[in-house]
Tab-separated table of N, CA and C in Angstrom:
chain	number	residue	atom	x	y	z
A	6	THR	N	37.740	-227.707	92.801
A	6	THR	CA	37.306	-226.526	92.052
A	6	THR	C	35.805	-226.338	92.233
A	7	MET	N	35.390	-225.096	92.410
A	7	MET	CA	33.962	-224.778	92.547
A	7	MET	C	33.348	-224.678	91.154
A	8	GLU	N	32.238	-225.345	90.967
A	8	GLU	CA	31.507	-225.200	89.704
A	8	GLU	C	30.706	-223.900	89.778
A	9	SER	N	30.707	-223.146	88.694
A	9	SER	CA	29.917	-221.916	88.680
A	9	SER	C	28.443	-222.267	88.508
A	10	PRO	N	27.538	-221.402	89.011
A	10	PRO	CA	26.092	-221.675	88.842
A	10	PRO	C	25.699	-221.828	87.373
A	11	GLU	N	26.330	-221.052	86.479
A	11	GLU	CA	25.995	-221.138	85.050
A	11	GLU	C	26.383	-222.526	84.538
A	12	ASN	N	27.589	-222.950	84.928
A	12	ASN	CA	28.090	-224.254	84.514
A	12	ASN	C	27.165	-225.352	85.032
A	13	CYS	N	26.705	-225.190	86.263
A	13	CYS	CA	25.779	-226.135	86.896
A	13	CYS	C	24.512	-226.249	86.049
A	14	GLN	N	23.900	-225.116	85.706
A	14	GLN	CA	22.680	-225.108	84.901
A	14	GLN	C	22.918	-225.754	83.543
A	15	THR	N	24.057	-225.460	82.926
A	15	THR	CA	24.381	-226.005	81.607
A	15	THR	C	24.417	-227.524	81.660
A	16	ILE	N	25.103	-228.060	82.665
A	16	ILE	CA	25.217	-229.514	82.819
A	16	ILE	C	23.842	-230.130	83.041
A	17	LEU	N	23.049	-229.530	83.935
A	17	LEU	CA	21.744	-230.099	84.267
A	17	LEU	C	20.785	-230.011	83.087
A	18	GLU	N	20.836	-228.912	82.332
A	18	GLU	CA	19.956	-228.771	81.172
A	18	GLU	C	20.340	-229.743	80.070
A	19	ALA	N	21.645	-229.961	79.897
A	19	ALA	CA	22.110	-230.899	78.872
A	19	ALA	C	21.713	-232.329	79.249
A	20	GLY	N	21.652	-232.595	80.555
A	20	GLY	CA	21.287	-233.934	81.011
A	20	GLY	C	22.391	-234.951	80.833
A	21	LYS	N	23.594	-234.482	80.455
A	21	LYS	CA	24.706	-235.410	80.353
A	21	LYS	C	26.028	-234.702	80.604
A	22	THR	N	26.976	-235.459	81.130
A	22	THR	CA	28.304	-234.939	81.424
A	22	THR	C	29.200	-236.142	81.711
A	23	THR	N	30.394	-235.897	82.215
A	23	THR	CA	31.266	-237.014	82.604
A	23	THR	C	31.056	-237.302	84.083
A	24	THR	N	31.432	-238.489	84.525
A	24	THR	CA	31.328	-238.829	85.946
A	24	THR	C	32.150	-237.829	86.764
A	25	GLN	N	33.334	-237.502	86.291
A	25	GLN	CA	34.210	-236.585	87.021
A	25	GLN	C	33.572	-235.206	87.181
A	26	LYS	N	32.992	-234.679	86.095
A	26	LYS	CA	32.340	-233.363	86.173
A	26	LYS	C	31.093	-233.418	87.054
A	27	ALA	N	30.353	-234.518	86.968
A	27	ALA	CA	29.153	-234.675	87.800
A	27	ALA	C	29.553	-234.705	89.280
A	28	LEU	N	30.646	-235.382	89.601
A	28	LEU	CA	31.122	-235.430	90.990
A	28	LEU	C	31.589	-234.046	91.447
A	29	GLN	N	32.279	-233.315	90.575
A	29	GLN	CA	32.709	-231.950	90.911
A	29	GLN	C	31.499	-231.070	91.197
A	30	LEU	N	30.488	-231.181	90.344
A	30	LEU	CA	29.270	-230.397	90.526
A	30	LEU	C	28.608	-230.783	91.847
A	31	PHE	N	28.452	-232.089	92.078
A	31	PHE	CA	27.834	-232.588	93.307
A	31	PHE	C	28.586	-232.056	94.539
A	32	ASP	N	29.918	-232.151	94.496
A	32	ASP	CA	30.741	-231.714	95.633
A	32	ASP	C	30.625	-230.213	95.887
A	33	SER	N	30.306	-229.449	94.844
A	33	SER	CA	30.224	-227.990	94.983
A	33	SER	C	28.879	-227.538	95.557
A	34	LEU	N	27.896	-228.425	95.568
A	34	LEU	CA	26.548	-228.057	96.005
A	34	LEU	C	26.395	-228.201	97.519
A	35	PRO	N	25.533	-227.345	98.122
A	35	PRO	CA	25.339	-227.416	99.574
A	35	PRO	C	24.474	-228.606	99.982
A	36	PRO	N	24.711	-229.126	101.198
A	36	PRO	CA	23.891	-230.220	101.714
A	36	PRO	C	22.489	-229.723	102.061
A	37	ILE	N	21.558	-230.649	102.257
A	37	ILE	CA	20.189	-230.297	102.631
A	37	ILE	C	19.737	-231.156	103.800
A	38	ASN	N	18.732	-230.656	104.529
A	38	ASN	CA	18.219	-231.423	105.668
A	38	ASN	C	17.032	-232.281	105.227
A	39	LEU	N	16.549	-233.112	106.158
A	39	LEU	CA	15.476	-234.052	105.835
A	39	LEU	C	14.187	-233.338	105.443
A	40	ASP	N	13.828	-232.272	106.183
A	40	ASP	CA	12.573	-231.553	105.891
A	40	ASP	C	12.531	-231.042	104.460
A	41	PHE	N	13.691	-230.622	103.948
A	41	PHE	CA	13.761	-230.083	102.588
A	41	PHE	C	13.247	-231.107	101.573
A	42	MET	N	13.474	-232.399	101.854
A	42	MET	CA	13.145	-233.463	100.899
A	42	MET	C	11.685	-233.904	100.944
A	43	LEU	N	10.931	-233.496	101.966
A	43	LEU	CA	9.553	-233.975	102.089
A	43	LEU	C	8.704	-233.528	100.908
A	44	GLY	N	7.832	-234.431	100.446
A	44	GLY	CA	6.977	-234.135	99.300
A	44	GLY	C	7.248	-235.092	98.150
A	45	ARG	N	6.633	-234.784	97.011
A	45	ARG	CA	6.801	-235.633	95.827
A	45	ARG	C	7.689	-234.928	94.810
A	46	TRP	N	8.584	-235.682	94.209
A	46	TRP	CA	9.596	-235.150	93.290
A	46	TRP	C	9.562	-235.904	91.969
A	47	GLN	N	9.709	-235.155	90.884
A	47	GLN	CA	9.797	-235.761	89.553
A	47	GLN	C	11.271	-235.885	89.179
A	48	GLY	N	11.640	-237.065	88.712
A	48	GLY	CA	13.054	-237.334	88.461
A	48	GLY	C	13.425	-237.372	86.996
A	49	SER	N	14.720	-237.185	86.753
A	49	SER	CA	15.287	-237.378	85.417
A	49	SER	C	16.749	-237.778	85.590
A	50	GLY	N	17.251	-238.504	84.622
A	50	GLY	CA	18.623	-238.976	84.699
A	50	GLY	C	19.615	-237.889	84.307
A	51	LEU	N	20.825	-238.000	84.849
A	51	LEU	CA	21.951	-237.181	84.390
A	51	LEU	C	22.951	-238.191	83.853
A	52	HIS	N	23.049	-238.284	82.533
A	52	HIS	CA	23.817	-239.351	81.916
A	52	HIS	C	25.320	-239.094	81.979
A	53	THR	N	26.043	-240.105	82.466
A	53	THR	CA	27.500	-240.008	82.612
A	53	THR	C	28.163	-241.267	82.052
A	54	ALA	N	27.560	-241.881	81.034
A	54	ALA	CA	28.046	-243.141	80.477
A	54	ALA	C	28.046	-244.249	81.535
A	55	HIS	N	27.066	-244.199	82.432
A	55	HIS	CA	26.865	-245.251	83.427
A	55	HIS	C	26.046	-246.359	82.763
A	56	PRO	N	26.294	-247.638	83.102
A	56	PRO	CA	25.504	-248.716	82.477
A	56	PRO	C	23.997	-248.546	82.663
A	57	MET	N	23.566	-247.852	83.718
A	57	MET	CA	22.131	-247.683	83.963
A	57	MET	C	21.543	-246.427	83.323
A	58	ASP	N	22.346	-245.628	82.640
A	58	ASP	CA	21.819	-244.428	81.973
A	58	ASP	C	20.631	-244.811	81.092
A	59	GLY	N	19.521	-244.105	81.251
A	59	GLY	CA	18.355	-244.324	80.395
A	59	GLY	C	17.411	-245.408	80.882
A	60	LEU	N	17.854	-246.225	81.836
A	60	LEU	CA	17.014	-247.332	82.300
A	60	LEU	C	15.753	-246.824	82.994
A	61	LEU	N	15.906	-245.796	83.838
A	61	LEU	CA	14.746	-245.260	84.553
A	61	LEU	C	13.734	-244.672	83.577
A	62	GLU	N	14.242	-243.894	82.617
A	62	GLU	CA	13.347	-243.279	81.629
A	62	GLU	C	12.644	-244.357	80.800
A	63	ALA	N	13.375	-245.398	80.412
A	63	ALA	CA	12.810	-246.461	79.574
A	63	ALA	C	11.706	-247.215	80.307
A	64	SER	N	11.751	-247.203	81.641
A	64	SER	CA	10.757	-247.956	82.405
A	64	SER	C	9.640	-247.052	82.945
A	65	ASN	N	9.548	-245.816	82.406
A	65	ASN	CA	8.499	-244.870	82.836
A	65	ASN	C	8.631	-244.439	84.290
A	66	TRP	N	9.870	-244.310	84.757
A	66	TRP	CA	10.115	-243.815	86.112
A	66	TRP	C	9.558	-242.402	86.221
A	67	TYR	N	8.866	-242.122	87.317
A	67	TYR	CA	8.339	-240.783	87.548
A	67	TYR	C	9.201	-240.009	88.542
A	68	GLY	N	9.523	-240.627	89.678
A	68	GLY	CA	10.307	-239.920	90.682
A	68	GLY	C	10.253	-240.602	92.030
A	69	LYS	N	10.261	-239.788	93.101
A	69	LYS	CA	10.298	-240.287	94.479
A	69	LYS	C	9.334	-239.473	95.340
A	70	GLU	N	8.899	-240.098	96.439
A	70	GLU	CA	8.028	-239.380	97.372
A	70	GLU	C	8.506	-239.626	98.799
A	71	PHE	N	8.660	-238.518	99.528
A	71	PHE	CA	9.127	-238.564	100.914
A	71	PHE	C	8.003	-238.075	101.815
A	72	ILE	N	7.357	-239.008	102.536
A	72	ILE	CA	6.239	-238.666	103.410
A	72	ILE	C	6.789	-238.126	104.736
A	73	ASN	N	7.726	-238.864	105.316
A	73	ASN	CA	8.455	-238.488	106.535
A	73	ASN	C	9.726	-239.330	106.555
A	74	PRO	N	10.632	-239.122	107.518
A	74	PRO	CA	11.901	-239.861	107.453
A	74	PRO	C	11.762	-241.387	107.458
A	75	GLU	N	10.669	-241.911	107.994
A	75	GLU	CA	10.490	-243.369	108.029
A	75	GLU	C	9.696	-243.909	106.855
A	76	THR	N	9.017	-243.034	106.114
A	76	THR	CA	8.110	-243.464	105.048
A	76	THR	C	8.520	-242.815	103.729
A	77	VAL	N	9.191	-243.620	102.908
A	77	VAL	CA	9.698	-243.117	101.633
A	77	VAL	C	9.329	-244.098	100.521
A	78	HIS	N	8.839	-243.544	99.412
A	78	HIS	CA	8.539	-244.330	98.212
A	78	HIS	C	9.602	-243.951	97.170
A	79	PRO	N	10.657	-244.780	97.070
A	79	PRO	CA	11.799	-244.410	96.231
A	79	PRO	C	11.535	-244.558	94.737
A	80	LEU	N	10.539	-245.388	94.392
A	80	LEU	CA	10.291	-245.655	92.980
A	80	LEU	C	8.830	-245.404	92.625
A	81	LEU	N	8.578	-244.219	92.069
A	81	LEU	CA	7.251	-243.919	91.523
A	81	LEU	C	7.361	-244.067	90.011
A	82	PHE	N	6.417	-244.777	89.421
A	82	PHE	CA	6.393	-244.971	87.977
A	82	PHE	C	5.033	-244.542	87.446
A	83	LEU	N	4.979	-244.297	86.141
A	83	LEU	CA	3.703	-244.038	85.489
A	83	LEU	C	3.216	-245.353	84.907
A	84	ASP	N	1.965	-245.711	85.216
A	84	ASP	CA	1.409	-246.922	84.616
A	84	ASP	C	0.956	-246.586	83.189
A	85	PRO	N	0.513	-247.593	82.416
A	85	PRO	CA	0.129	-247.320	81.019
A	85	PRO	C	-0.955	-246.251	80.877
A	86	GLN	N	-1.754	-246.025	81.923
A	86	GLN	CA	-2.794	-244.984	81.868
A	86	GLN	C	-2.255	-243.615	82.310
A	87	GLY	N	-0.965	-243.556	82.654
A	87	GLY	CA	-0.374	-242.294	83.073
A	87	GLY	C	-0.601	-241.974	84.546
A	88	LYS	N	-1.063	-242.955	85.315
A	88	LYS	CA	-1.288	-242.781	86.748
A	88	LYS	C	0.000	-243.130	87.501
A	89	ILE	N	0.304	-242.376	88.560
A	89	ILE	CA	1.518	-242.636	89.333
A	89	ILE	C	1.286	-243.828	90.265
A	90	ILE	N	2.179	-244.796	90.185
A	90	ILE	CA	2.105	-245.955	91.080
A	90	ILE	C	3.427	-246.113	91.831
A	91	LYS	N	3.346	-246.676	93.036
A	91	LYS	CA	4.534	-246.954	93.852
A	91	LYS	C	4.967	-248.379	93.572
A	92	VAL	N	6.283	-248.566	93.430
A	92	VAL	CA	6.813	-249.870	93.058
A	92	VAL	C	7.886	-250.296	94.050
A	93	ALA	N	7.908	-251.589	94.379
A	93	ALA	CA	8.943	-252.141	95.249
A	93	ALA	C	10.212	-252.388	94.434
A	94	PRO	N	11.360	-251.908	94.913
A	94	PRO	CA	12.611	-252.145	94.186
A	94	PRO	C	12.951	-253.633	94.149
A	95	GLN	N	13.507	-254.070	93.043
A	95	GLN	CA	13.883	-255.471	92.879
A	95	GLN	C	15.394	-255.607	92.759
A	96	PRO	N	16.039	-256.260	93.743
A	96	PRO	CA	17.494	-256.422	93.675
A	96	PRO	C	17.961	-257.051	92.368
A	97	ILE	N	17.205	-258.034	91.857
A	97	ILE	CA	17.637	-258.712	90.639
A	97	ILE	C	17.582	-257.761	89.440
A	98	ALA	N	16.567	-256.900	89.400
A	98	ALA	CA	16.460	-255.933	88.298
A	98	ALA	C	17.633	-254.964	88.319
A	99	MET	N	18.077	-254.580	89.525
A	99	MET	CA	19.234	-253.682	89.644
A	99	MET	C	20.478	-254.341	89.054
A	100	LYS	N	20.677	-255.625	89.361
A	100	LYS	CA	21.839	-256.343	88.836
A	100	LYS	C	21.762	-256.431	87.311
A	101	TRP	N	20.565	-256.736	86.781
A	101	TRP	CA	20.378	-256.799	85.327
A	101	TRP	C	20.695	-255.457	84.692
A	102	GLY	N	20.223	-254.386	85.330
A	102	GLY	CA	20.431	-253.040	84.790
A	102	GLY	C	21.909	-252.739	84.605
A	103	LEU	N	22.737	-253.238	85.520
A	103	LEU	CA	24.183	-253.017	85.409
A	103	LEU	C	24.804	-253.907	84.344
A	104	LYS	N	24.336	-255.156	84.278
A	104	LYS	CA	25.001	-256.136	83.414
A	104	LYS	C	24.475	-256.136	81.977
A	105	LEU	N	23.221	-255.693	81.796
A	105	LEU	CA	22.605	-255.740	80.472
A	105	LEU	C	22.110	-254.369	80.049
A	106	PRO	N	23.036	-253.484	79.663
A	106	PRO	CA	22.584	-252.144	79.266
A	106	PRO	C	21.563	-252.185	78.133
A	107	GLY	N	21.501	-253.272	77.365
A	107	GLY	CA	20.529	-253.415	76.284
A	107	GLY	C	19.093	-253.463	76.768
A	108	LEU	N	18.897	-253.573	78.084
A	108	LEU	CA	17.545	-253.584	78.660
A	108	LEU	C	16.732	-252.371	78.243
A	109	LYS	N	17.410	-251.310	77.844
A	109	LYS	CA	16.717	-250.057	77.564
A	109	LYS	C	16.121	-250.027	76.158
A	110	SER	N	16.345	-251.057	75.390
A	110	SER	CA	15.881	-251.028	73.999
A	110	SER	C	14.352	-250.989	73.936
A	111	ASP	N	13.841	-250.567	72.798
A	111	ASP	CA	12.387	-250.479	72.601
A	111	ASP	C	11.713	-251.819	72.837
A	112	PHE	N	12.416	-252.892	72.510
A	112	PHE	CA	11.888	-254.232	72.693
A	112	PHE	C	11.571	-254.489	74.170
A	113	MET	N	12.414	-253.962	75.059
A	113	MET	CA	12.264	-254.213	76.486
A	113	MET	C	11.216	-253.324	77.149
A	114	GLN	N	10.919	-252.188	76.542
A	114	GLN	CA	10.069	-251.207	77.210
A	114	GLN	C	8.707	-251.752	77.659
A	115	PRO	N	7.963	-252.448	76.785
A	115	PRO	CA	6.669	-252.985	77.236
A	115	PRO	C	6.842	-253.978	78.384
A	116	LEU	N	7.925	-254.752	78.335
A	116	LEU	CA	8.197	-255.732	79.377
A	116	LEU	C	8.478	-255.043	80.706
A	117	LEU	N	9.281	-253.977	80.650
A	117	LEU	CA	9.569	-253.212	81.872
A	117	LEU	C	8.281	-252.632	82.434
A	118	GLY	N	7.421	-252.143	81.555
A	118	GLY	CA	6.145	-251.578	81.993
A	118	GLY	C	5.283	-252.614	82.687
A	119	LEU	N	5.245	-253.808	82.122
A	119	LEU	CA	4.464	-254.898	82.695
A	119	LEU	C	5.022	-255.281	84.060
A	120	THR	N	6.359	-255.445	84.119
A	120	THR	CA	7.029	-255.810	85.367
A	120	THR	C	6.698	-254.783	86.436
A	121	THR	N	6.769	-253.511	86.068
A	121	THR	CA	6.507	-252.429	87.004
A	121	THR	C	5.130	-252.562	87.628
A	122	SER	N	4.119	-252.836	86.810
A	122	SER	CA	2.757	-252.909	87.358
A	122	SER	C	2.588	-254.137	88.253
A	123	LEU	N	3.406	-255.167	88.064
A	123	LEU	CA	3.318	-256.370	88.902
A	123	LEU	C	3.956	-256.162	90.275
A	124	LEU	N	4.788	-255.159	90.405
A	124	LEU	CA	5.542	-254.955	91.640
A	124	LEU	C	4.975	-253.804	92.467
A	125	LYS	N	3.728	-253.425	92.165
A	125	LYS	CA	3.063	-252.338	92.881
A	125	LYS	C	3.048	-252.578	94.387
A	126	THR	N	3.221	-251.514	95.160
A	126	THR	CA	3.176	-251.632	96.606
A	126	THR	C	2.679	-250.327	97.200
A	127	GLU	N	2.097	-250.380	98.373
A	127	GLU	CA	1.766	-249.154	99.105
A	127	GLU	C	2.724	-248.991	100.292
A	128	GLU	N	3.573	-250.000	100.513
A	128	GLU	CA	4.472	-249.977	101.670
A	128	GLU	C	5.714	-249.153	101.404
A	129	SER	N	6.152	-248.467	102.434
A	129	SER	CA	7.399	-247.719	102.370
A	129	SER	C	8.548	-248.677	102.033
A	130	GLN	N	9.471	-248.228	101.170
A	130	GLN	CA	10.592	-249.074	100.737
A	130	GLN	C	11.951	-248.463	101.089
A	131	ALA	N	11.925	-247.342	101.819
A	131	ALA	CA	13.192	-246.679	102.137
A	131	ALA	C	12.991	-245.728	103.308
A	132	ARG	N	14.110	-245.180	103.803
A	132	ARG	CA	14.096	-244.198	104.886
A	132	ARG	C	15.002	-243.038	104.509
A	133	LEU	N	14.807	-241.918	105.186
A	133	LEU	CA	15.666	-240.739	105.009
A	133	LEU	C	16.502	-240.555	106.263
A	134	ARG	N	17.786	-240.313	106.085
A	134	ARG	CA	18.690	-240.033	107.194
A	134	ARG	C	19.714	-239.004	106.766
A	135	MET	N	20.301	-238.322	107.735
A	135	MET	CA	21.429	-237.438	107.466
A	135	MET	C	22.690	-238.308	107.489
A	136	MET	N	23.416	-238.328	106.384
A	136	MET	CA	24.615	-239.152	106.308
A	136	MET	C	25.752	-238.419	105.618
A	137	ASP	N	26.959	-238.809	105.993
A	137	ASP	CA	28.154	-238.239	105.382
A	137	ASP	C	28.459	-238.982	104.084
A	138	TYR	N	28.552	-238.238	102.987
A	138	TYR	CA	28.973	-238.797	101.706
A	138	TYR	C	29.843	-237.756	101.029
A	139	ARG	N	31.055	-238.126	100.670
A	139	ARG	CA	32.005	-237.224	100.009
A	139	ARG	C	32.229	-235.946	100.824
A	140	GLY	N	32.308	-236.110	102.163
A	140	GLY	CA	32.745	-235.007	103.016
A	140	GLY	C	31.679	-234.055	103.519
A	141	LYS	N	30.407	-234.279	103.154
A	141	LYS	CA	29.333	-233.420	103.669
A	141	LYS	C	28.194	-234.294	104.173
A	142	VAL	N	27.600	-233.884	105.294
A	142	VAL	CA	26.432	-234.594	105.824
A	142	VAL	C	25.186	-233.981	105.179
A	143	SER	N	24.424	-234.816	104.466
A	143	SER	CA	23.256	-234.321	103.747
A	143	SER	C	22.148	-235.374	103.778
A	144	ALA	N	20.926	-234.959	103.436
A	144	ALA	CA	19.793	-235.884	103.377
A	144	ALA	C	20.132	-237.040	102.437
A	145	THR	N	19.890	-238.254	102.921
A	145	THR	CA	20.226	-239.464	102.180
A	145	THR	C	19.075	-240.455	102.289
A	146	MET	N	18.676	-241.004	101.152
A	146	MET	CA	17.641	-242.023	101.140
A	146	MET	C	18.307	-243.389	101.160
A	147	ILE	N	17.905	-244.227	102.137
A	147	ILE	CA	18.478	-245.559	102.297
A	147	ILE	C	17.401	-246.580	101.946
A	148	TYR	N	17.653	-247.370	100.916
A	148	TYR	CA	16.705	-248.430	100.548
A	148	TYR	C	16.631	-249.477	101.653
A	149	ASP	N	15.427	-249.996	101.917
A	149	ASP	CA	15.252	-251.026	102.941
A	149	ASP	C	15.922	-252.341	102.549
A	150	TYR	N	15.844	-252.727	101.264
A	150	TYR	CA	16.280	-254.066	100.870
A	150	TYR	C	17.366	-254.079	99.797
A	151	LEU	N	17.992	-252.952	99.557
A	151	LEU	CA	19.062	-252.894	98.564
A	151	LEU	C	20.273	-252.200	99.178
A	152	PRO	N	21.483	-252.607	98.776
A	152	PRO	CA	22.685	-251.925	99.284
A	152	PRO	C	22.923	-250.614	98.532
A	153	ILE	N	21.932	-249.717	98.642
A	153	ILE	CA	21.976	-248.445	97.901
A	153	ILE	C	21.595	-247.294	98.816
A	154	ASN	N	22.380	-246.226	98.746
A	154	ASN	CA	22.043	-244.942	99.370
A	154	ASN	C	21.995	-243.904	98.266
A	155	ASP	N	20.950	-243.077	98.265
A	155	ASP	CA	20.875	-241.927	97.355
A	155	ASP	C	21.103	-240.679	98.202
A	156	THR	N	22.173	-239.964	97.921
A	156	THR	CA	22.469	-238.742	98.666
A	156	THR	C	22.096	-237.535	97.813
A	157	PHE	N	21.491	-236.532	98.465
A	157	PHE	CA	20.969	-235.366	97.747
A	157	PHE	C	21.723	-234.100	98.132
A	158	ARG	N	21.930	-233.222	97.135
A	158	ARG	CA	22.495	-231.890	97.372
A	158	ARG	C	21.618	-230.879	96.649
A	159	LYS	N	21.613	-229.666	97.190
A	159	LYS	CA	20.704	-228.620	96.713
A	159	LYS	C	21.240	-227.896	95.473
A	160	VAL	N	20.424	-227.876	94.425
A	160	VAL	CA	20.710	-227.059	93.241
A	160	VAL	C	20.007	-225.715	93.418
A	161	ASP	N	18.705	-225.764	93.731
A	161	ASP	CA	17.944	-224.564	94.100
A	161	ASP	C	16.796	-225.017	94.997
A	162	ASP	N	15.861	-224.130	95.319
A	162	ASP	CA	14.809	-224.458	96.282
A	162	ASP	C	13.906	-225.605	95.829
A	163	ASP	N	13.882	-225.887	94.526
A	163	ASP	CA	12.988	-226.925	94.009
A	163	ASP	C	13.714	-228.003	93.208
A	164	THR	N	15.042	-228.021	93.280
A	164	THR	CA	15.817	-228.987	92.498
A	164	THR	C	16.959	-229.554	93.337
A	165	VAL	N	17.109	-230.880	93.287
A	165	VAL	CA	18.269	-231.498	93.928
A	165	VAL	C	18.990	-232.382	92.923
A	166	LEU	N	20.291	-232.520	93.138
A	166	LEU	CA	21.091	-233.476	92.388
A	166	LEU	C	21.293	-234.661	93.314
A	167	GLY	N	20.956	-235.850	92.822
A	167	GLY	CA	21.115	-237.057	93.619
A	167	GLY	C	22.209	-237.917	93.036
A	168	VAL	N	22.906	-238.621	93.928
A	168	VAL	CA	23.881	-239.600	93.459
A	168	VAL	C	23.566	-240.923	94.143
A	169	MET	N	23.475	-241.971	93.315
A	169	MET	CA	23.204	-243.299	93.817
A	169	MET	C	24.530	-243.987	94.104
A	170	ASP	N	24.731	-244.305	95.383
A	170	ASP	CA	25.923	-245.024	95.821
A	170	ASP	C	25.488	-246.476	96.002
A	171	TYR	N	25.870	-247.325	95.047
A	171	TYR	CA	25.407	-248.713	94.979
A	171	TYR	C	26.595	-249.637	95.181
A	172	LYS	N	26.500	-250.503	96.170
A	172	LYS	CA	27.612	-251.379	96.541
A	172	LYS	C	28.131	-252.207	95.361
A	173	GLU	N	27.241	-252.589	94.441
A	173	GLU	CA	27.640	-253.451	93.316
A	173	GLU	C	28.287	-252.677	92.167
A	174	SER	N	28.298	-251.355	92.250
A	174	SER	CA	28.792	-250.556	91.125
A	174	SER	C	29.766	-249.489	91.616
A	175	PRO	N	31.032	-249.580	91.201
A	175	PRO	CA	32.003	-248.566	91.631
A	175	PRO	C	31.698	-247.180	91.061
A	176	GLN	N	30.993	-247.124	89.922
A	176	GLN	CA	30.681	-245.838	89.275
A	176	GLN	C	29.376	-245.289	89.839
A	177	PRO	N	29.386	-244.051	90.370
A	177	PRO	CA	28.138	-243.482	90.887
A	177	PRO	C	27.164	-243.183	89.743
A	178	PHE	N	25.856	-243.282	90.066
A	178	PHE	CA	24.800	-242.988	89.101
A	178	PHE	C	24.121	-241.697	89.534
A	179	PHE	N	23.969	-240.752	88.603
A	179	PHE	CA	23.435	-239.422	88.930
A	179	PHE	C	22.028	-239.241	88.387
A	180	PHE	N	21.228	-238.467	89.136
A	180	PHE	CA	19.880	-238.136	88.681
A	180	PHE	C	19.478	-236.804	89.332
A	181	MET	N	18.457	-236.187	88.759
A	181	MET	CA	17.940	-234.935	89.300
A	181	MET	C	16.506	-235.145	89.744
A	182	LEU	N	16.108	-234.387	90.765
A	182	LEU	CA	14.727	-234.395	91.219
A	182	LEU	C	14.232	-232.958	91.245
A	183	LYS	N	13.032	-232.740	90.681
A	183	LYS	CA	12.378	-231.441	90.733
A	183	LYS	C	11.135	-231.574	91.613
A	184	ARG	N	10.995	-230.651	92.559
A	184	ARG	CA	9.866	-230.688	93.476
A	184	ARG	C	8.561	-230.482	92.709
A	185	GLU	N	7.557	-231.289	93.038
A	185	GLU	CA	6.242	-231.114	92.442
A	185	GLU	C	5.601	-229.894	93.061
A	186	SER	N	4.986	-229.059	92.240
A	186	SER	CA	4.427	-227.818	92.798
A	186	SER	C	2.944	-227.958	93.078
A	187	GLY	N	2.521	-227.336	94.149
A	187	GLY	CA	1.120	-227.137	94.499
A	187	GLY	C	0.212	-228.352	94.485
A	188	GLU	N	0.681	-229.493	95.011
A	188	GLU	CA	-0.200	-230.678	95.082
A	188	GLU	C	-0.826	-230.745	96.454
C-alpha cells in the first residue's frame, strides 16, 4: 500500500509509529543517490518501540555528515558546550543499547555525555554506497567497524527517512535526517 504524503507528514511529525507502518512508509518513499546525501544533517528518532528508541536523543546525538562517499562521520554529538563533535562508534555501546533500554534514564545521561567526549575522532567512520534494501537501490551508509547499514529514502528535498539494518537486531531502527541549511 502507498502511504499518502499527508500520512507521511503525520507520522514524521508525531515522531512515533509502529515498525510495520514505518516500513510501509519507508517502502513508499523514492530512493536517493549519493550526491543527495552530501553535507551535514540533523537527526531525530522515529520511535517504533525499538529497544534503542530515545538512546540517541539521551546521548545528545546531533546527526551525520557526508563529506564524500569515502568520508562519512556517522555520529555527530553535541558536547556540553553545545559544540558539534565527531564520535567513533562503539560496538559494545550498540550491544548495551539493545540489551539495556534503561540506559536512557536521566541517571545515565551525564555518563553518556562523558563517554561521548572520550570517543572523539576526526577520522571517517563510514562510507556511502548505493545498495539494495527492501527492493530499491538507494544511498546507504556502511559503518567501517559495525555490522550496520543505514539506508536512506527521500521524504522531500531536505528530509530523509533512514532505517538502521543491524545484524544483531531483527527489528529495524528508524530515524530522520534534516539537511542543515546554508552552512
